[in-house]
């Protein structure tokens, strides 16, 4: 699941500029190559420093004759051997949509952008098995095609978004307008607009209808599409957001950032803290910790989302004073509390008769099999997870899809049915 090193999906042929490059030239390079970011290489005393510039910042510059040094910024670097999943998280945490990729010597070897991530997501099995409805924004902010460009700009600013779906008078989506469209076509137009005379009166550019600058035809994905489908469309058409439709009706919108956040959430879902009450047997502590880590990974793959895991280790002594362990594992998913227990088992052939009663005793070998008891406790939970998953989603499922959130496959009736039982189990 996005475990390959980032160098396998990065763009290797990096186009760079220097700090002295005029903004006009940098914009030209970006538009010619379809870039949203450029790396700036600053050489000082045989040492290279790397910076980033974005087309949005350049388009807002007061003068295109300025040098890019006035708008470049020091970005977060990512090492070439970083797993893709970790690289996505680093980009998200740094607030960047692109990052320079460096080797062990700190030399530039490539660049990773949200475009590259979309290309990778489009091939991902788990993204193919993730419904678009799971990650899309449902309450879409729209604008009528006859509303002004100024209103579109205000809506984007007030809602902190970079694009609006344009609808006709019937509410059907007909186009898309982005912040960059407004900057390029209104603030920094290559040629002055000639539209806008209404009854002999000239209309200011920001008062023009948004339909004059919107992008058409509108590129969409169907409501039954997968997250991988949306990623492929955004990568193929080099767009940052795609409306989700059912027929002509607008149902939602998905952006590159939505997909990046979802990928990052996959890692968060796999990072489970295990709370241990009691002591691991000191003689097998290292082995026990490795077993716990391995079994927890299996549980996450099976359940998808786990809230917490607790392991309760109780050390008792039998009537003869010989110690033995009982281990109980508690696993909380969004829908259920699972409990697995491991305890010494009586040896059936070995029974003593005392005062007319059968007394089963535990062999010394079984008393000290701490690892077997631990594995039994963990495996009991895993079997329950597998049984519930197969019960409510019986079709053949690949391993990766099981990493998705468990609640997606559990019917609502099942959740309600077990609500009271779950509360009692937690008590």
Short mmCIF file of C-alpha atoms in Angstrom, two decimals:
data_model
loop_
_atom_site.label_atom_id
_atom_site.label_comp_id
_atom_site.label_asym_id
_atom_site.label_seq_id
_atom_site.Cartn_x
_atom_site.Cartn_y
_atom_site.Cartn_z
CA UNK A 1 0.00 0.00 0.00
CA UNK A 2 2.07 2.94 -1.31
CA UNK A 3 5.14 1.32 0.23
CA UNK A 4 7.55 1.75 -2.68
CA UNK A 5 10.20 4.50 -2.36
CA UNK A 6 9.15 7.89 -3.64
CA UNK A 7 11.95 7.85 -6.23
CA UNK A 8 9.89 5.30 -8.18
CA UNK A 9 7.04 7.75 -8.86
CA UNK A 10 8.81 11.12 -8.80
CA UNK A 11 9.47 13.22 -11.89
CA UNK A 12 13.16 12.81 -12.68
CA UNK A 13 13.63 15.34 -15.47
CA UNK A 14 13.40 18.44 -13.32
CA UNK A 15 13.11 21.83 -15.00
CA UNK A 16 14.78 24.43 -12.79
CA UNK A 17 15.38 28.17 -12.83
CA UNK A 18 17.75 30.46 -10.98
CA UNK A 19 16.86 33.20 -8.48
CA UNK A 20 17.64 35.80 -11.16
CA UNK A 21 15.05 34.42 -13.60
CA UNK A 22 12.38 37.03 -14.46
CA UNK A 23 8.89 36.13 -13.28
CA UNK A 24 7.61 36.47 -16.85
CA UNK A 25 10.02 33.77 -18.04
CA UNK A 26 9.15 31.46 -15.13
CA UNK A 27 5.43 31.83 -15.90
CA UNK A 28 6.14 31.01 -19.53
CA UNK A 29 8.01 27.83 -18.57
CA UNK A 30 5.15 26.76 -16.31
CA UNK A 31 2.45 27.38 -18.91
CA UNK A 32 4.42 25.68 -21.66
CA UNK A 33 4.97 22.52 -19.58
CA UNK A 34 1.74 22.55 -17.58
CA UNK A 35 3.64 23.03 -14.30
CA UNK A 36 2.19 24.51 -11.13
CA UNK A 37 5.56 24.62 -9.36
CA UNK A 38 9.19 25.17 -10.29
CA UNK A 39 12.36 24.45 -8.33
CA UNK A 40 14.77 27.34 -8.00
CA UNK A 41 18.45 26.33 -7.73
CA UNK A 42 20.68 28.80 -5.95
CA UNK A 43 24.39 27.98 -6.22
CA UNK A 44 26.65 29.41 -3.54
CA UNK A 45 30.26 28.38 -3.03
CA UNK A 46 29.84 25.11 -4.93
CA UNK A 47 26.82 24.29 -2.81
CA UNK A 48 23.27 24.16 -4.10
CA UNK A 49 20.23 25.37 -2.20
CA UNK A 50 16.75 24.51 -3.45
CA UNK A 51 13.64 26.68 -3.33
CA UNK A 52 10.09 26.48 -4.72
CA UNK A 53 7.84 28.92 -6.54
CA UNK A 54 4.18 28.44 -7.44
CA UNK A 55 2.35 29.82 -10.46
CA UNK A 56 -0.33 31.34 -8.24
CA UNK A 57 2.24 33.43 -6.38
CA UNK A 58 3.94 34.47 -9.60
CA UNK A 59 0.67 35.55 -11.18
CA UNK A 60 -0.01 37.81 -8.21
CA UNK A 61 3.37 39.53 -8.44
CA UNK A 62 3.26 43.30 -8.78
CA UNK A 63 5.55 43.18 -11.80
CA UNK A 64 6.44 40.34 -14.18
CA UNK A 65 9.87 41.92 -14.56
CA UNK A 66 10.80 41.08 -10.99
CA UNK A 67 13.14 38.20 -10.28
CA UNK A 68 11.68 34.99 -8.86
CA UNK A 69 13.90 35.40 -5.78
CA UNK A 70 11.31 37.82 -4.41
CA UNK A 71 8.65 35.07 -4.25
CA UNK A 72 10.58 31.82 -3.81
CA UNK A 73 10.45 29.97 -0.49
CA UNK A 74 12.47 27.29 1.26
CA UNK A 75 10.51 24.02 0.99
CA UNK A 76 10.54 20.77 2.89
CA UNK A 77 12.79 18.21 1.18
CA UNK A 78 11.98 14.51 0.91
CA UNK A 79 14.61 11.76 0.71
CA UNK A 80 14.43 9.54 -2.36
CA UNK A 81 14.07 6.33 -0.31
CA UNK A 82 11.07 7.60 1.68
CA UNK A 83 8.02 5.36 1.16
CA UNK A 84 5.32 7.03 -0.93
CA UNK A 85 2.85 6.89 1.96
CA UNK A 86 5.28 8.72 4.25
CA UNK A 87 6.11 11.22 1.51
CA UNK A 88 2.40 12.02 1.12
CA UNK A 89 2.13 12.61 4.87
CA UNK A 90 5.22 14.84 4.86
CA UNK A 91 3.83 16.94 2.00
CA UNK A 92 0.49 17.27 3.75
CA UNK A 93 2.07 18.28 7.05
CA UNK A 94 4.33 20.84 5.35
CA UNK A 95 1.40 22.38 3.46
CA UNK A 96 3.13 21.83 0.12
CA UNK A 97 1.74 20.46 -3.13
CA UNK A 98 5.24 19.68 -4.38
CA UNK A 99 8.61 18.85 -2.84
CA UNK A 100 12.19 18.46 -4.06
CA UNK A 101 13.54 14.90 -3.80
CA UNK A 102 17.15 14.58 -2.63
CA UNK A 103 19.64 11.72 -2.23
CA UNK A 104 21.98 10.87 0.65
CA UNK A 105 24.29 13.72 -0.33
CA UNK A 106 21.43 16.21 -0.36
CA UNK A 107 21.59 16.56 -4.15
CA UNK A 108 18.44 17.15 -6.18
CA UNK A 109 17.32 14.00 -8.01
CA UNK A 110 13.68 14.77 -8.75
CA UNK A 111 10.45 16.42 -7.72
CA UNK A 112 7.23 14.95 -6.35
CA UNK A 113 3.95 16.76 -6.98
CA UNK A 114 0.28 16.07 -6.39
CA UNK A 115 0.16 15.24 -10.11
CA UNK A 116 2.58 12.32 -9.51
CA UNK A 117 0.52 11.19 -6.53
CA UNK A 118 -2.64 11.16 -8.65
CA UNK A 119 -0.89 8.99 -11.22
CA UNK A 120 0.09 6.55 -8.46
CA UNK A 121 -3.35 6.62 -6.83
CA UNK A 122 -4.98 5.81 -10.18
CA UNK A 123 -3.12 2.46 -10.17
CA UNK A 124 -3.74 1.64 -6.52
CA UNK A 125 -5.87 -1.42 -5.73
CA UNK A 126 -7.13 0.09 -2.51
CA UNK A 127 -8.15 3.31 -4.27
CA UNK A 128 -9.93 1.28 -6.94
CA UNK A 129 -11.91 -0.38 -4.18
CA UNK A 130 -12.73 2.93 -2.45
CA UNK A 131 -15.99 4.50 -3.55
CA UNK A 132 -15.82 8.14 -4.57
CA UNK A 133 -18.72 8.86 -2.23
CA UNK A 134 -16.46 7.99 0.69
CA UNK A 135 -14.08 10.91 0.16
CA UNK A 136 -16.05 13.49 -1.81
CA UNK A 137 -17.38 16.77 -0.40
CA UNK A 138 -21.17 16.59 -0.59
CA UNK A 139 -22.17 20.18 0.12
CA UNK A 140 -20.72 21.75 -2.99
CA UNK A 141 -20.47 25.54 -3.18
CA UNK A 142 -21.65 26.59 -6.64
CA UNK A 143 -22.20 29.76 -8.61
CA UNK A 144 -24.70 30.53 -11.35
CA UNK A 145 -23.20 31.04 -14.79
CA UNK A 146 -24.68 34.54 -14.97
CA UNK A 147 -23.26 35.67 -11.61
CA UNK A 148 -20.27 37.97 -11.71
CA UNK A 149 -16.63 37.01 -11.64
CA UNK A 150 -16.30 39.27 -8.60
CA UNK A 151 -18.87 37.16 -6.76
CA UNK A 152 -16.97 34.00 -7.70
CA UNK A 153 -13.76 35.48 -6.29
CA UNK A 154 -15.54 36.47 -3.09
CA UNK A 155 -17.04 32.99 -2.64
CA UNK A 156 -13.64 31.37 -3.04
CA UNK A 157 -12.05 33.77 -0.57
CA UNK A 158 -14.83 33.47 2.03
CA UNK A 159 -14.89 29.67 1.88
CA UNK A 160 -11.13 29.19 1.48
CA UNK A 161 -11.47 27.13 -1.70
CA UNK A 162 -9.73 27.33 -5.06
CA UNK A 163 -12.56 26.41 -7.44
CA UNK A 164 -16.31 26.67 -7.98
CA UNK A 165 -18.69 24.52 -9.96
CA UNK A 166 -20.71 26.72 -12.31
CA UNK A 167 -24.39 25.77 -12.71
CA UNK A 168 -27.14 26.87 -15.06
CA UNK A 169 -30.58 28.17 -14.04
CA UNK A 170 -31.80 24.58 -13.52
CA UNK A 171 -28.93 23.86 -11.15
CA UNK A 172 -27.14 21.54 -13.56
CA UNK A 173 -23.32 21.76 -13.58
CA UNK A 174 -22.03 23.33 -16.80
CA UNK A 175 -18.47 24.46 -16.05
CA UNK A 176 -15.72 25.09 -13.55
CA UNK A 177 -13.93 28.29 -12.59
CA UNK A 178 -10.74 28.40 -10.53
CA UNK A 179 -8.80 31.03 -8.70
CA UNK A 180 -6.00 30.71 -11.26
CA UNK A 181 -8.51 31.34 -14.05
CA UNK A 182 -9.47 34.64 -12.46
CA UNK A 183 -5.85 35.64 -11.92
CA UNK A 184 -4.77 34.73 -15.46
CA UNK A 185 -7.80 36.02 -17.33
CA UNK A 186 -8.78 39.02 -15.22
CA UNK A 187 -5.87 40.26 -13.11
CA UNK A 188 -3.12 39.40 -15.60
CA UNK A 189 -4.84 38.99 -18.96
CA UNK A 190 -2.72 38.58 -22.08
CA UNK A 191 -5.25 40.66 -23.90
CA UNK A 192 -7.90 43.03 -22.63
CA UNK A 193 -11.44 41.67 -22.52
CA UNK A 194 -13.78 43.16 -25.12
CA UNK A 195 -16.99 41.70 -23.73
CA UNK A 196 -19.38 43.37 -21.42
CA UNK A 197 -21.31 46.16 -23.02
CA UNK A 198 -24.83 46.01 -21.67
CA UNK A 199 -27.26 48.53 -23.17
CA UNK A 200 -24.41 50.79 -24.16
CA UNK A 201 -22.79 50.75 -20.70
CA UNK A 202 -19.40 49.17 -20.16
CA UNK A 203 -19.26 46.57 -17.41
CA UNK A 204 -16.06 46.27 -15.30
CA UNK A 205 -14.11 43.06 -15.78
CA UNK A 206 -14.99 41.75 -12.30
CA UNK A 207 -18.63 42.43 -13.10
CA UNK A 208 -18.60 40.19 -16.17
CA UNK A 209 -20.58 36.92 -15.96
CA UNK A 210 -18.49 34.01 -14.79
CA UNK A 211 -19.52 31.96 -17.84
CA UNK A 212 -17.09 34.05 -19.91
CA UNK A 213 -14.05 32.54 -18.17
CA UNK A 214 -15.30 29.16 -16.92
CA UNK A 215 -13.76 25.94 -18.19
CA UNK A 216 -16.00 23.94 -20.50
CA UNK A 217 -16.94 21.28 -21.33
CA UNK A 218 -17.11 20.23 -17.69
CA UNK A 219 -15.12 17.10 -16.86
CA UNK A 220 -16.93 14.91 -14.31
CA UNK A 221 -16.96 11.46 -12.76
CA UNK A 222 -20.02 9.35 -12.04
CA UNK A 223 -21.25 8.85 -8.49
CA UNK A 224 -20.52 5.11 -8.83
CA UNK A 225 -16.87 5.75 -9.73
CA UNK A 226 -13.92 4.89 -7.48
CA UNK A 227 -11.31 7.16 -5.92
CA UNK A 228 -8.84 5.72 -8.45
CA UNK A 229 -11.13 6.84 -11.29
CA UNK A 230 -11.18 10.40 -9.94
CA UNK A 231 -7.38 10.39 -9.53
CA UNK A 232 -6.94 9.16 -13.10
CA UNK A 233 -9.24 11.87 -14.49
CA UNK A 234 -7.46 14.63 -12.57
CA UNK A 235 -4.07 13.33 -13.67
CA UNK A 236 -5.13 12.81 -17.29
CA UNK A 237 -6.69 16.27 -17.70
CA UNK A 238 -4.30 18.00 -15.27
CA UNK A 239 -7.13 19.41 -13.18
CA UNK A 240 -7.24 19.79 -9.40
CA UNK A 241 -10.88 19.02 -8.78
CA UNK A 242 -13.62 17.00 -10.45
CA UNK A 243 -17.39 17.21 -9.82
CA UNK A 244 -19.23 13.98 -8.98
CA UNK A 245 -22.53 13.62 -10.82
CA UNK A 246 -25.47 11.30 -11.20
CA UNK A 247 -26.88 11.95 -14.63
CA UNK A 248 -27.07 15.75 -14.78
CA UNK A 249 -27.39 16.15 -11.03
CA UNK A 250 -24.40 17.39 -8.99
CA UNK A 251 -23.71 15.11 -6.02
CA UNK A 252 -20.31 16.25 -4.80
CA UNK A 253 -16.77 17.23 -5.68
CA UNK A 254 -13.39 15.57 -5.18
CA UNK A 255 -10.07 17.39 -5.24
CA UNK A 256 -6.47 16.25 -5.33
CA UNK A 257 -6.17 17.37 -1.72
CA UNK A 258 -9.10 15.10 -0.74
CA UNK A 259 -7.32 12.09 -2.21
CA UNK A 260 -4.00 13.04 -0.62
CA UNK A 261 -5.70 13.37 2.78
CA UNK A 262 -7.38 10.01 2.34
CA UNK A 263 -4.04 8.36 1.53
CA UNK A 264 -2.52 9.96 4.62
CA UNK A 265 -5.45 8.68 6.71
CA UNK A 266 -4.60 5.14 5.61
CA UNK A 267 -1.33 5.46 7.49
CA UNK A 268 -3.02 6.92 10.54
CA UNK A 269 -5.42 4.00 10.55
CA UNK A 270 -2.49 1.61 10.56
CA UNK A 271 -0.77 3.28 13.52
CA UNK A 272 -2.43 1.66 16.52
CA UNK A 273 -1.25 2.14 20.07
CA UNK A 274 -1.30 -1.09 22.06
CA UNK A 275 -1.88 -0.66 25.79
CA UNK A 276 -0.47 -3.52 27.87
CA UNK A 277 -1.64 -4.13 31.43
CA UNK A 278 0.63 -6.46 33.34
CA UNK A 279 4.13 -7.70 32.49
CA UNK A 280 5.34 -9.63 29.52
CA UNK A 281 7.29 -12.70 30.52
CA UNK A 282 10.86 -11.28 30.79
CA UNK A 283 12.43 -14.39 29.23
CA UNK A 284 10.45 -14.00 25.99
CA UNK A 285 9.76 -10.23 26.02
CA UNK A 286 11.42 -9.44 22.67
CA UNK A 287 9.69 -12.30 20.90
CA UNK A 288 6.34 -11.37 22.47
CA UNK A 289 6.65 -7.76 21.26
CA UNK A 290 7.39 -8.92 17.71
CA UNK A 291 4.39 -11.24 17.76
CA UNK A 292 2.11 -8.45 19.02
CA UNK A 293 3.32 -6.09 16.27
CA UNK A 294 2.75 -8.73 13.58
CA UNK A 295 -0.72 -9.71 14.79
CA UNK A 296 -1.81 -6.08 15.17
CA UNK A 297 -0.89 -5.44 11.52
CA UNK A 298 -3.07 -8.40 10.51
CA UNK A 299 -5.96 -6.99 12.55
CA UNK A 300 -5.64 -3.57 10.92
CA UNK A 301 -5.65 -5.13 7.46
CA UNK A 302 -8.74 -7.11 8.36
CA UNK A 303 -10.73 -4.45 10.22
CA UNK A 304 -9.43 -1.32 8.48
CA UNK A 305 -10.03 1.05 11.37
CA UNK A 306 -9.27 0.20 15.00
CA UNK A 307 -9.79 2.68 17.83
CA UNK A 308 -7.62 0.95 20.41
CA UNK A 309 -6.12 -2.36 21.53
CA UNK A 310 -5.58 -3.44 25.12
CA UNK A 311 -3.80 -6.58 26.29
CA UNK A 312 -4.39 -7.68 29.87
CA UNK A 313 -1.78 -10.10 31.26
CA UNK A 314 -2.69 -11.81 34.50
CA UNK A 315 -0.23 -14.02 36.34
CA UNK A 316 -1.78 -16.57 38.69
CA UNK A 317 -0.62 -19.57 40.66
CA UNK A 318 -2.28 -22.93 40.91
CA UNK A 319 -2.84 -24.78 44.15
CA UNK A 320 0.67 -26.12 43.99
CA UNK A 321 2.11 -22.61 43.76
CA UNK A 322 3.24 -22.95 40.16
CA UNK A 323 2.71 -19.70 38.17
CA UNK A 324 0.79 -19.54 34.92
CA UNK A 325 -0.60 -16.77 32.67
CA UNK A 326 -4.03 -15.77 31.44
CA UNK A 327 -4.05 -13.19 28.64
CA UNK A 328 -7.07 -11.26 27.36
CA UNK A 329 -6.97 -9.04 24.27
CA UNK A 330 -9.54 -6.28 23.73
CA UNK A 331 -9.86 -4.71 20.26
CA UNK A 332 -12.26 -1.79 19.69
CA UNK A 333 -13.43 -1.10 16.13
CA UNK A 334 -16.00 1.55 15.14
CA UNK A 335 -18.74 -1.05 15.41
CA UNK A 336 -17.81 -3.60 18.02
CA UNK A 337 -15.61 -4.55 20.94
CA UNK A 338 -13.81 -7.86 20.31
CA UNK A 339 -12.47 -9.95 23.17
CA UNK A 340 -10.00 -12.81 22.80
CA UNK A 341 -8.67 -14.96 25.59
CA UNK A 342 -5.68 -17.24 25.98
CA UNK A 343 -5.31 -19.48 28.99
CA UNK A 344 -3.60 -22.73 29.95
CA UNK A 345 -5.57 -25.78 28.97
CA UNK A 346 -6.01 -28.84 31.10
CA UNK A 347 -4.40 -32.02 29.81
CA UNK A 348 -7.32 -34.36 29.19
CA UNK A 349 -5.45 -37.62 29.74
CA UNK A 350 -4.06 -36.47 33.07
CA UNK A 351 -6.79 -36.54 35.67
CA UNK A 352 -6.54 -37.28 39.34
CA UNK A 353 -9.35 -38.50 41.49
CA UNK A 354 -9.66 -36.83 44.88
CA UNK A 355 -12.58 -37.16 47.20
CA UNK A 356 -14.72 -38.46 44.35
CA UNK A 357 -14.04 -35.46 42.04
CA UNK A 358 -12.09 -35.22 38.79
CA UNK A 359 -9.35 -32.64 39.15
CA UNK A 360 -7.71 -31.54 35.90
CA UNK A 361 -4.23 -30.20 36.28
CA UNK A 362 -2.06 -28.14 34.05
CA UNK A 363 1.22 -29.60 32.98
CA UNK A 364 4.37 -27.63 33.71
CA UNK A 365 4.97 -27.30 29.98
CA UNK A 366 1.57 -25.69 29.46
CA UNK A 367 1.94 -23.38 32.45
CA UNK A 368 5.02 -21.77 31.01
CA UNK A 369 3.92 -21.52 27.41
CA UNK A 370 3.48 -17.75 27.64
CA UNK A 371 3.96 -17.28 23.88
CA UNK A 372 1.32 -19.86 22.98
CA UNK A 373 -1.17 -18.22 25.34
CA UNK A 374 -0.41 -14.77 23.92
CA UNK A 375 -0.83 -16.01 20.36
CA UNK A 376 -4.07 -17.76 21.26
CA UNK A 377 -5.48 -14.53 22.71
CA UNK A 378 -4.51 -12.45 19.67
CA UNK A 379 -5.54 -15.10 17.17
CA UNK A 380 -8.96 -15.39 18.79
CA UNK A 381 -9.68 -11.74 18.00
CA UNK A 382 -8.35 -12.08 14.46
CA UNK A 383 -10.66 -15.04 13.79
CA UNK A 384 -13.64 -13.01 15.04
CA UNK A 385 -12.72 -10.10 12.75
CA UNK A 386 -12.42 -12.43 9.78
CA UNK A 387 -15.75 -14.10 10.56
CA UNK A 388 -17.61 -10.78 10.79
CA UNK A 389 -15.98 -9.46 7.63
CA UNK A 390 -16.87 -12.59 5.64
CA UNK A 391 -20.38 -12.59 7.09
CA UNK A 392 -21.22 -9.06 6.02
CA UNK A 393 -19.08 -8.89 2.90
CA UNK A 394 -18.92 -12.47 1.59
CA UNK A 395 -17.49 -11.78 -1.85
CA UNK A 396 -13.86 -12.58 -2.58
CA UNK A 397 -11.80 -9.62 -1.39
CA UNK A 398 -8.20 -8.84 -2.16
CA UNK A 399 -5.88 -8.14 0.76
CA UNK A 400 -5.61 -4.41 0.12
CA UNK A 401 -9.34 -3.68 0.22
CA UNK A 402 -9.46 -5.08 3.74
CA UNK A 403 -7.36 -2.09 4.77
CA UNK A 404 -10.33 0.17 4.15
CA UNK A 405 -12.51 1.28 7.03
CA UNK A 406 -14.39 -1.69 8.45
CA UNK A 407 -17.65 0.17 8.90
CA UNK A 408 -18.04 0.54 5.13
CA UNK A 409 -18.97 -3.12 4.93
CA UNK A 410 -21.02 -3.55 8.12
CA UNK A 411 -24.77 -2.91 7.70
CA UNK A 412 -26.33 -0.21 9.85
CA UNK A 413 -28.74 -2.78 11.31
CA UNK A 414 -25.79 -4.81 12.53
CA UNK A 415 -24.34 -1.78 14.31
CA UNK A 416 -27.63 -1.03 16.07
CA UNK A 417 -28.17 -4.68 16.86
CA UNK A 418 -24.86 -4.86 18.70
CA UNK A 419 -24.91 -1.43 20.34
CA UNK A 420 -26.26 -2.61 23.69
CA UNK A 421 -24.07 -5.70 23.71
CA UNK A 422 -21.01 -3.57 22.96
CA UNK A 423 -21.76 -1.25 25.87
CA UNK A 424 -22.09 -4.21 28.21
CA UNK A 425 -18.84 -5.71 26.95
CA UNK A 426 -17.01 -2.43 27.50
CA UNK A 427 -18.24 -2.36 31.09
#
